[in-house]
mmCIF file of C-alpha atoms in Angstrom:
data_model
loop_
_atom_site.group_PDB
_atom_site.id
_atom_site.type_symbol
_atom_site.label_atom_id
_atom_site.label_comp_id
_atom_site.label_asym_id
_atom_site.label_seq_id
_atom_site.Cartn_x
_atom_site.Cartn_y
_atom_site.Cartn_z
ATOM 1 C CA UNK A 155 0.038 -0.031 0.014
ATOM 2 C CA UNK A 156 1.348 3.406 -0.941
ATOM 3 C CA UNK A 157 1.764 6.301 1.293
ATOM 4 C CA UNK A 158 -1.238 8.045 -0.161
ATOM 5 C CA UNK A 159 -3.600 5.037 0.327
ATOM 6 C CA UNK A 160 -2.051 4.554 3.839
ATOM 7 C CA UNK A 161 -2.994 8.110 4.738
ATOM 8 C CA UNK A 162 -6.599 7.548 3.428
ATOM 9 C CA UNK A 163 -7.029 4.358 5.325
ATOM 10 C CA UNK A 164 -5.668 5.863 8.558
ATOM 11 C CA UNK A 165 -8.015 8.876 8.321
ATOM 12 C CA UNK A 166 -11.001 6.621 7.610
ATOM 13 C CA UNK A 167 -10.102 4.454 10.474
ATOM 14 C CA UNK A 168 -9.613 7.362 12.938
ATOM 15 C CA UNK A 169 -12.951 9.039 11.775
ATOM 16 C CA UNK A 170 -15.186 5.922 11.476
ATOM 17 C CA UNK A 171 -13.729 3.615 14.003
ATOM 18 C CA UNK A 172 -17.254 2.372 14.807
ATOM 19 C CA UNK A 173 -18.851 2.490 11.387
ATOM 20 C CA UNK A 174 -16.246 1.003 9.020
ATOM 21 C CA UNK A 175 -14.614 -2.387 8.804
ATOM 22 C CA UNK A 176 -11.687 -2.902 6.469
ATOM 23 C CA UNK A 177 -12.057 -5.214 3.564
ATOM 24 C CA UNK A 178 -9.503 -7.177 1.610
ATOM 25 C CA UNK A 179 -8.373 -5.183 -1.255
ATOM 26 C CA UNK A 180 -5.661 -5.122 -4.080
ATOM 27 C CA UNK A 181 -2.506 -3.239 -3.519
ATOM 28 C CA UNK A 182 -2.928 0.481 -3.536
ATOM 29 C CA UNK A 183 -6.667 0.126 -3.121
ATOM 30 C CA UNK A 184 -8.768 1.015 -0.052
ATOM 31 C CA UNK A 185 -12.060 -0.773 0.758
ATOM 32 C CA UNK A 186 -14.305 -0.788 3.684
ATOM 33 C CA UNK A 187 -17.719 -2.225 4.731
ATOM 34 C CA UNK A 188 -20.378 -0.171 6.275
ATOM 35 C CA UNK A 189 -23.713 -1.383 7.865
ATOM 36 C CA UNK A 190 -26.843 -0.263 6.079
ATOM 37 C CA UNK A 191 -27.958 1.778 9.099
ATOM 38 C CA UNK A 192 -24.944 3.947 8.785
ATOM 39 C CA UNK A 193 -24.687 4.080 5.055
ATOM 40 C CA UNK A 194 -26.207 7.565 4.429
ATOM 41 C CA UNK A 195 -24.543 9.327 7.401
ATOM 42 C CA UNK A 196 -21.053 7.882 6.354
ATOM 43 C CA UNK A 197 -21.508 8.732 2.790
ATOM 44 C CA UNK A 198 -22.579 12.356 3.583
ATOM 45 C CA UNK A 199 -19.546 12.758 5.664
ATOM 46 C CA UNK A 200 -17.249 11.346 3.059
ATOM 47 C CA UNK A 201 -18.644 13.922 0.611
ATOM 48 C CA UNK A 202 -18.846 17.047 2.786
ATOM 49 C CA UNK A 203 -15.772 16.695 5.081
ATOM 50 C CA UNK A 204 -12.762 18.343 3.135
ATOM 51 C CA UNK A 205 -10.498 15.743 4.789
ATOM 52 C CA UNK A 206 -11.941 13.096 2.420
ATOM 53 C CA UNK A 207 -13.631 15.068 -0.338
ATOM 54 C CA UNK A 208 -15.311 12.227 -2.185
ATOM 55 C CA UNK A 209 -17.442 14.482 -4.361
ATOM 56 C CA UNK A 210 -18.103 12.043 -7.063
ATOM 57 C CA UNK A 211 -19.766 8.530 -7.169
ATOM 58 C CA UNK A 212 -18.213 6.972 -10.212
ATOM 59 C CA UNK A 213 -19.917 3.424 -10.083
ATOM 60 C CA UNK A 214 -22.398 1.440 -8.060
ATOM 61 C CA UNK A 215 -23.117 -2.312 -8.470
ATOM 62 C CA UNK A 216 -25.188 -5.031 -6.886
ATOM 63 C CA UNK A 217 -23.705 -8.331 -5.711
ATOM 64 C CA UNK A 218 -25.461 -11.742 -5.208
ATOM 65 C CA UNK A 219 -23.552 -13.992 -2.687
ATOM 66 C CA UNK A 220 -25.933 -16.891 -3.326
ATOM 67 C CA UNK A 221 -23.624 -20.141 -3.200
ATOM 68 C CA UNK A 222 -20.604 -17.919 -2.730
ATOM 69 C CA UNK A 223 -17.445 -20.046 -2.524
ATOM 70 C CA UNK A 224 -18.872 -23.093 -4.108
ATOM 71 C CA UNK A 225 -17.591 -24.249 -7.538
ATOM 72 C CA UNK A 226 -18.929 -26.463 -10.353
ATOM 73 C CA UNK A 227 -15.808 -28.149 -11.605
ATOM 74 C CA UNK A 228 -14.386 -31.519 -10.748
ATOM 75 C CA UNK A 229 -10.838 -30.207 -11.164
ATOM 76 C CA UNK A 230 -8.668 -27.556 -9.555
ATOM 77 C CA UNK A 231 -6.363 -27.161 -12.449
ATOM 78 C CA UNK A 232 -6.817 -26.243 -16.104
ATOM 79 C CA UNK A 233 -5.225 -27.116 -19.216
ATOM 80 C CA UNK A 234 -4.046 -24.683 -21.929
ATOM 81 C CA UNK A 235 -7.466 -25.118 -23.639
ATOM 82 C CA UNK A 236 -9.632 -24.627 -20.590
ATOM 83 C CA UNK A 237 -11.071 -26.968 -17.911
ATOM 84 C CA UNK A 238 -11.093 -30.670 -18.777
ATOM 85 C CA UNK A 239 -14.356 -31.740 -17.203
ATOM 86 C CA UNK A 240 -17.611 -29.885 -16.404
ATOM 87 C CA UNK A 241 -20.358 -31.115 -14.078
ATOM 88 C CA UNK A 242 -23.974 -30.429 -13.664
ATOM 89 C CA UNK A 243 -24.899 -27.012 -12.272
ATOM 90 C CA UNK A 244 -25.600 -26.840 -8.549
ATOM 91 C CA UNK A 245 -29.290 -27.495 -7.963
ATOM 92 C CA UNK A 246 -29.344 -27.128 -4.223
ATOM 93 C CA UNK A 247 -28.173 -23.948 -2.590
ATOM 94 C CA UNK A 248 -25.996 -23.641 0.354
ATOM 95 C CA UNK A 249 -28.042 -24.708 3.316
ATOM 96 C CA UNK A 250 -25.899 -23.494 6.105
ATOM 97 C CA UNK A 251 -26.897 -20.477 7.910
ATOM 98 C CA UNK A 252 -24.909 -17.406 7.024
ATOM 99 C CA UNK A 253 -24.296 -14.340 9.160
ATOM 100 C CA UNK A 254 -24.727 -11.839 6.437
ATOM 101 C CA UNK A 255 -27.591 -11.377 3.812
ATOM 102 C CA UNK A 256 -27.448 -12.526 0.323
ATOM 103 C CA UNK A 257 -27.220 -9.222 -1.477
ATOM 104 C CA UNK A 258 -24.839 -6.312 -1.200
ATOM 105 C CA UNK A 259 -24.204 -3.112 -2.938
ATOM 106 C CA UNK A 260 -20.717 -1.687 -3.687
ATOM 107 C CA UNK A 261 -19.970 2.047 -4.070
ATOM 108 C CA UNK A 262 -16.872 3.290 -6.015
ATOM 109 C CA UNK A 263 -15.931 6.929 -4.802
ATOM 110 C CA UNK A 264 -13.511 9.457 -6.217
ATOM 111 C CA UNK A 265 -11.981 12.391 -4.601
ATOM 112 C CA UNK A 266 -10.790 14.707 -7.398
ATOM 113 C CA UNK A 267 -9.377 17.232 -4.720
ATOM 114 C CA UNK A 268 -7.498 14.679 -2.890
ATOM 115 C CA UNK A 269 -6.792 12.363 -5.813
ATOM 116 C CA UNK A 270 -7.884 8.988 -4.206
ATOM 117 C CA UNK A 271 -10.478 6.425 -4.535
ATOM 118 C CA UNK A 272 -12.417 4.372 -2.003
ATOM 119 C CA UNK A 273 -14.676 1.378 -2.392
ATOM 120 C CA UNK A 274 -17.586 0.797 0.125
ATOM 121 C CA UNK A 275 -19.762 -2.227 0.540
ATOM 122 C CA UNK A 276 -22.933 -2.405 2.289
ATOM 123 C CA UNK A 277 -25.296 -5.314 2.610
ATOM 124 C CA UNK A 278 -29.110 -5.076 2.297
ATOM 125 C CA UNK A 279 -31.672 -6.305 4.631
ATOM 126 C CA UNK A 280 -32.430 -9.988 4.775
ATOM 127 C CA UNK A 281 -35.463 -11.400 3.061
ATOM 128 C CA UNK A 282 -37.186 -10.590 -0.200
ATOM 129 C CA UNK A 283 -37.097 -8.135 -1.606
ATOM 130 C CA UNK A 284 -33.583 -6.891 -0.533
ATOM 131 C CA UNK A 285 -33.819 -3.167 0.422
ATOM 132 C CA UNK A 286 -31.232 -0.438 1.065
ATOM 133 C CA UNK A 287 -31.252 3.282 1.248
ATOM 134 C CA UNK A 288 -30.627 5.217 -1.970
ATOM 135 C CA UNK A 289 -27.679 7.514 -2.093
ATOM 136 C CA UNK A 290 -29.256 9.796 -4.773
ATOM 137 C CA UNK A 291 -29.687 12.619 -2.645
ATOM 138 C CA UNK A 292 -25.973 12.496 -1.817
ATOM 139 C CA UNK A 293 -24.688 11.824 -5.400
ATOM 140 C CA UNK A 294 -27.089 12.392 -8.182
ATOM 141 C CA UNK A 295 -25.011 9.993 -10.406
ATOM 142 C CA UNK A 296 -26.515 7.126 -8.357
ATOM 143 C CA UNK A 297 -29.860 7.528 -10.243
ATOM 144 C CA UNK A 298 -29.275 5.236 -13.246
ATOM 145 C CA UNK A 299 -26.743 3.115 -11.340
ATOM 146 C CA UNK A 300 -29.406 2.263 -8.772
ATOM 147 C CA UNK A 301 -31.981 1.578 -11.453
ATOM 148 C CA UNK A 302 -29.476 -0.969 -12.982
ATOM 149 C CA UNK A 303 -28.957 -2.812 -9.783
ATOM 150 C CA UNK A 304 -32.757 -2.869 -9.319
ATOM 151 C CA UNK A 305 -33.303 -4.190 -12.726
ATOM 152 C CA UNK A 306 -30.569 -6.889 -12.656
ATOM 153 C CA UNK A 307 -30.724 -7.939 -9.054
ATOM 154 C CA UNK A 308 -34.102 -6.838 -7.768
ATOM 155 C CA UNK A 309 -32.481 -4.616 -5.033
ATOM 156 C CA UNK A 310 -34.912 -1.915 -3.953
ATOM 157 C CA UNK A 311 -33.429 1.463 -3.086
ATOM 158 C CA UNK A 312 -35.527 3.303 -0.508
ATOM 159 C CA UNK A 313 -36.426 6.887 -1.394
ATOM 160 C CA UNK A 314 -35.143 6.661 -5.094
ATOM 161 C CA UNK A 315 -37.066 9.086 -7.080
ATOM 162 C CA UNK A 316 -37.782 6.931 -10.125
ATOM 163 C CA UNK A 317 -36.909 3.263 -9.542
ATOM 164 C CA UNK A 318 -37.823 1.627 -12.826
ATOM 165 C CA UNK A 319 -36.163 -0.938 -15.061
ATOM 166 C CA UNK A 320 -33.449 0.402 -17.262
ATOM 167 C CA UNK A 321 -32.007 -2.453 -19.393
ATOM 168 C CA UNK A 322 -34.596 -5.216 -19.632
ATOM 169 C CA UNK A 323 -38.033 -4.856 -21.187
ATOM 170 C CA UNK A 324 -40.923 -3.577 -19.280
ATOM 171 C CA UNK A 325 -42.586 -6.826 -19.290
ATOM 172 C CA UNK A 326 -39.517 -8.787 -18.280
ATOM 173 C CA UNK A 327 -39.983 -11.424 -15.406
ATOM 174 C CA UNK A 328 -37.229 -11.918 -12.851
ATOM 175 C CA UNK A 329 -33.741 -10.269 -12.487
ATOM 176 C CA UNK A 330 -31.241 -11.893 -14.800
ATOM 177 C CA UNK A 331 -27.965 -11.339 -12.713
ATOM 178 C CA UNK A 332 -29.263 -13.144 -9.816
ATOM 179 C CA UNK A 333 -27.428 -16.579 -9.455
ATOM 180 C CA UNK A 334 -30.616 -18.555 -9.334
ATOM 181 C CA UNK A 335 -31.976 -16.949 -12.482
ATOM 182 C CA UNK A 336 -32.490 -19.639 -15.190
ATOM 183 C CA UNK A 337 -30.147 -19.153 -18.193
ATOM 184 C CA UNK A 338 -33.013 -19.655 -20.598
ATOM 185 C CA UNK A 339 -35.075 -17.006 -18.857
ATOM 186 C CA UNK A 340 -38.702 -17.285 -17.901
ATOM 187 C CA UNK A 341 -40.506 -16.278 -20.892
ATOM 188 C CA UNK A 342 -39.976 -15.540 -24.685
ATOM 189 C CA UNK A 343 -41.508 -13.353 -27.016
ATOM 190 C CA UNK A 344 -43.003 -13.917 -30.497
ATOM 191 C CA UNK A 345 -45.266 -12.228 -32.914
ATOM 192 C CA UNK A 346 -48.847 -13.582 -32.794
ATOM 193 C CA UNK A 347 -50.473 -13.212 -36.304
ATOM 194 C CA UNK A 348 -53.941 -13.810 -34.804
ATOM 195 C CA UNK A 349 -53.511 -11.009 -32.299
ATOM 196 C CA UNK A 350 -51.487 -8.872 -34.566
ATOM 197 C CA UNK A 351 -48.768 -8.060 -32.004
ATOM 198 C CA UNK A 352 -45.848 -9.380 -29.986
ATOM 199 C CA UNK A 353 -46.968 -11.605 -27.087
ATOM 200 C CA UNK A 354 -45.069 -13.382 -24.249
ATOM 201 C CA UNK A 355 -45.178 -17.008 -23.689
ATOM 202 C CA UNK A 356 -43.267 -19.624 -21.533
ATOM 203 C CA UNK A 357 -39.912 -20.489 -22.864
ATOM 204 C CA UNK A 358 -40.037 -23.425 -25.246
ATOM 205 C CA UNK A 359 -36.520 -24.645 -25.249
ATOM 206 C CA UNK A 360 -35.210 -27.262 -22.805
ATOM 207 C CA UNK A 361 -32.585 -26.463 -20.248
ATOM 208 C CA UNK A 362 -29.273 -28.176 -20.689
ATOM 209 C CA UNK A 363 -25.808 -28.199 -19.236
ATOM 210 C CA UNK A 364 -22.914 -27.109 -21.445
ATOM 211 C CA UNK A 365 -19.744 -29.082 -21.073
ATOM 212 C CA UNK A 366 -16.672 -27.582 -22.670
ATOM 213 C CA UNK A 367 -15.508 -29.781 -25.510
ATOM 214 C CA UNK A 368 -11.566 -30.416 -25.409
ATOM 215 C CA UNK A 369 -10.061 -32.016 -28.565
ATOM 216 C CA UNK A 370 -7.305 -34.164 -27.456
ATOM 217 C CA UNK A 371 -6.080 -35.330 -30.832
ATOM 218 C CA UNK A 372 -6.558 -33.775 -34.175
ATOM 219 C CA UNK A 373 -6.326 -36.097 -37.216
ATOM 220 C CA UNK A 374 -5.577 -33.064 -39.533
ATOM 221 C CA UNK A 375 -2.040 -33.270 -38.313
ATOM 222 C CA UNK A 376 -1.646 -37.108 -39.065
ATOM 223 C CA UNK A 377 1.411 -37.599 -41.123
ATOM 224 C CA UNK A 378 -0.378 -39.929 -43.417
ATOM 225 C CA UNK A 379 -2.500 -36.953 -44.511
ATOM 226 C CA UNK A 380 0.537 -34.903 -45.563
ATOM 227 C CA UNK A 381 1.680 -34.639 -49.146
ATOM 228 C CA UNK A 382 3.553 -37.881 -50.023
ATOM 229 C CA UNK A 383 5.999 -38.058 -52.963
ATOM 230 C CA UNK A 384 4.790 -39.950 -56.021
ATOM 231 C CA UNK A 385 5.666 -43.593 -55.728
ATOM 232 C CA UNK A 386 6.341 -43.461 -51.877
ATOM 233 C CA UNK A 387 4.704 -45.920 -49.623
ATOM 234 C CA UNK A 388 2.210 -43.998 -47.337
ATOM 235 C CA UNK A 389 1.492 -47.062 -45.171
ATOM 236 C CA UNK A 390 1.622 -46.826 -41.397
ATOM 237 C CA UNK A 391 4.768 -48.945 -41.290
ATOM 238 C CA UNK A 392 6.713 -46.340 -43.395
ATOM 239 C CA UNK A 393 5.460 -43.297 -41.787
#
């Protein structure tokens, strides 16, 4: 960690000793977790206090921690062409009780005056739908970012001025970035000549598991297929 990021981390720890908890981060990055109940107060202080000066929200994203830490591969190693063996997708979710809710929101903050960046993470409430306070009144740039997180993850942002879908169709069912969302979707659209309009109907394709195909041998490079001089014996014994 550079001296600049160390300065930021020490200032945050001193000012928000009770509100922030450090998170693992890459070198020269600073990341903290804040409880949802303290989110707005902390964000407002980060913006208004010149010691921090985070006047800009550059990104906001949802996270789904369903089945976090579980994998779908039978091998821990990979070949030069990819994993050698795939298995069926996980059909049963983690049954152990976790101490944190399933969904979280990350905030990428920028201080132009101080030339540093900060990543915050805050978990939503437990249950369905997941809810967290909107930071629109602190950073207006959160408007479309929060709409995107709502559309893709179903996260509700309390007091958002216009929480509508932004990427999917108005009649879309579900939230496609959730880990339990079916890859084939829930509905499909088609044109109905009788009704003279586009209609929705249940998907008509069967779900399937895709297994990567790894070609171990390629007969295109077999010597017998190469050009053989006229009169030469191309039998296997003379290869």
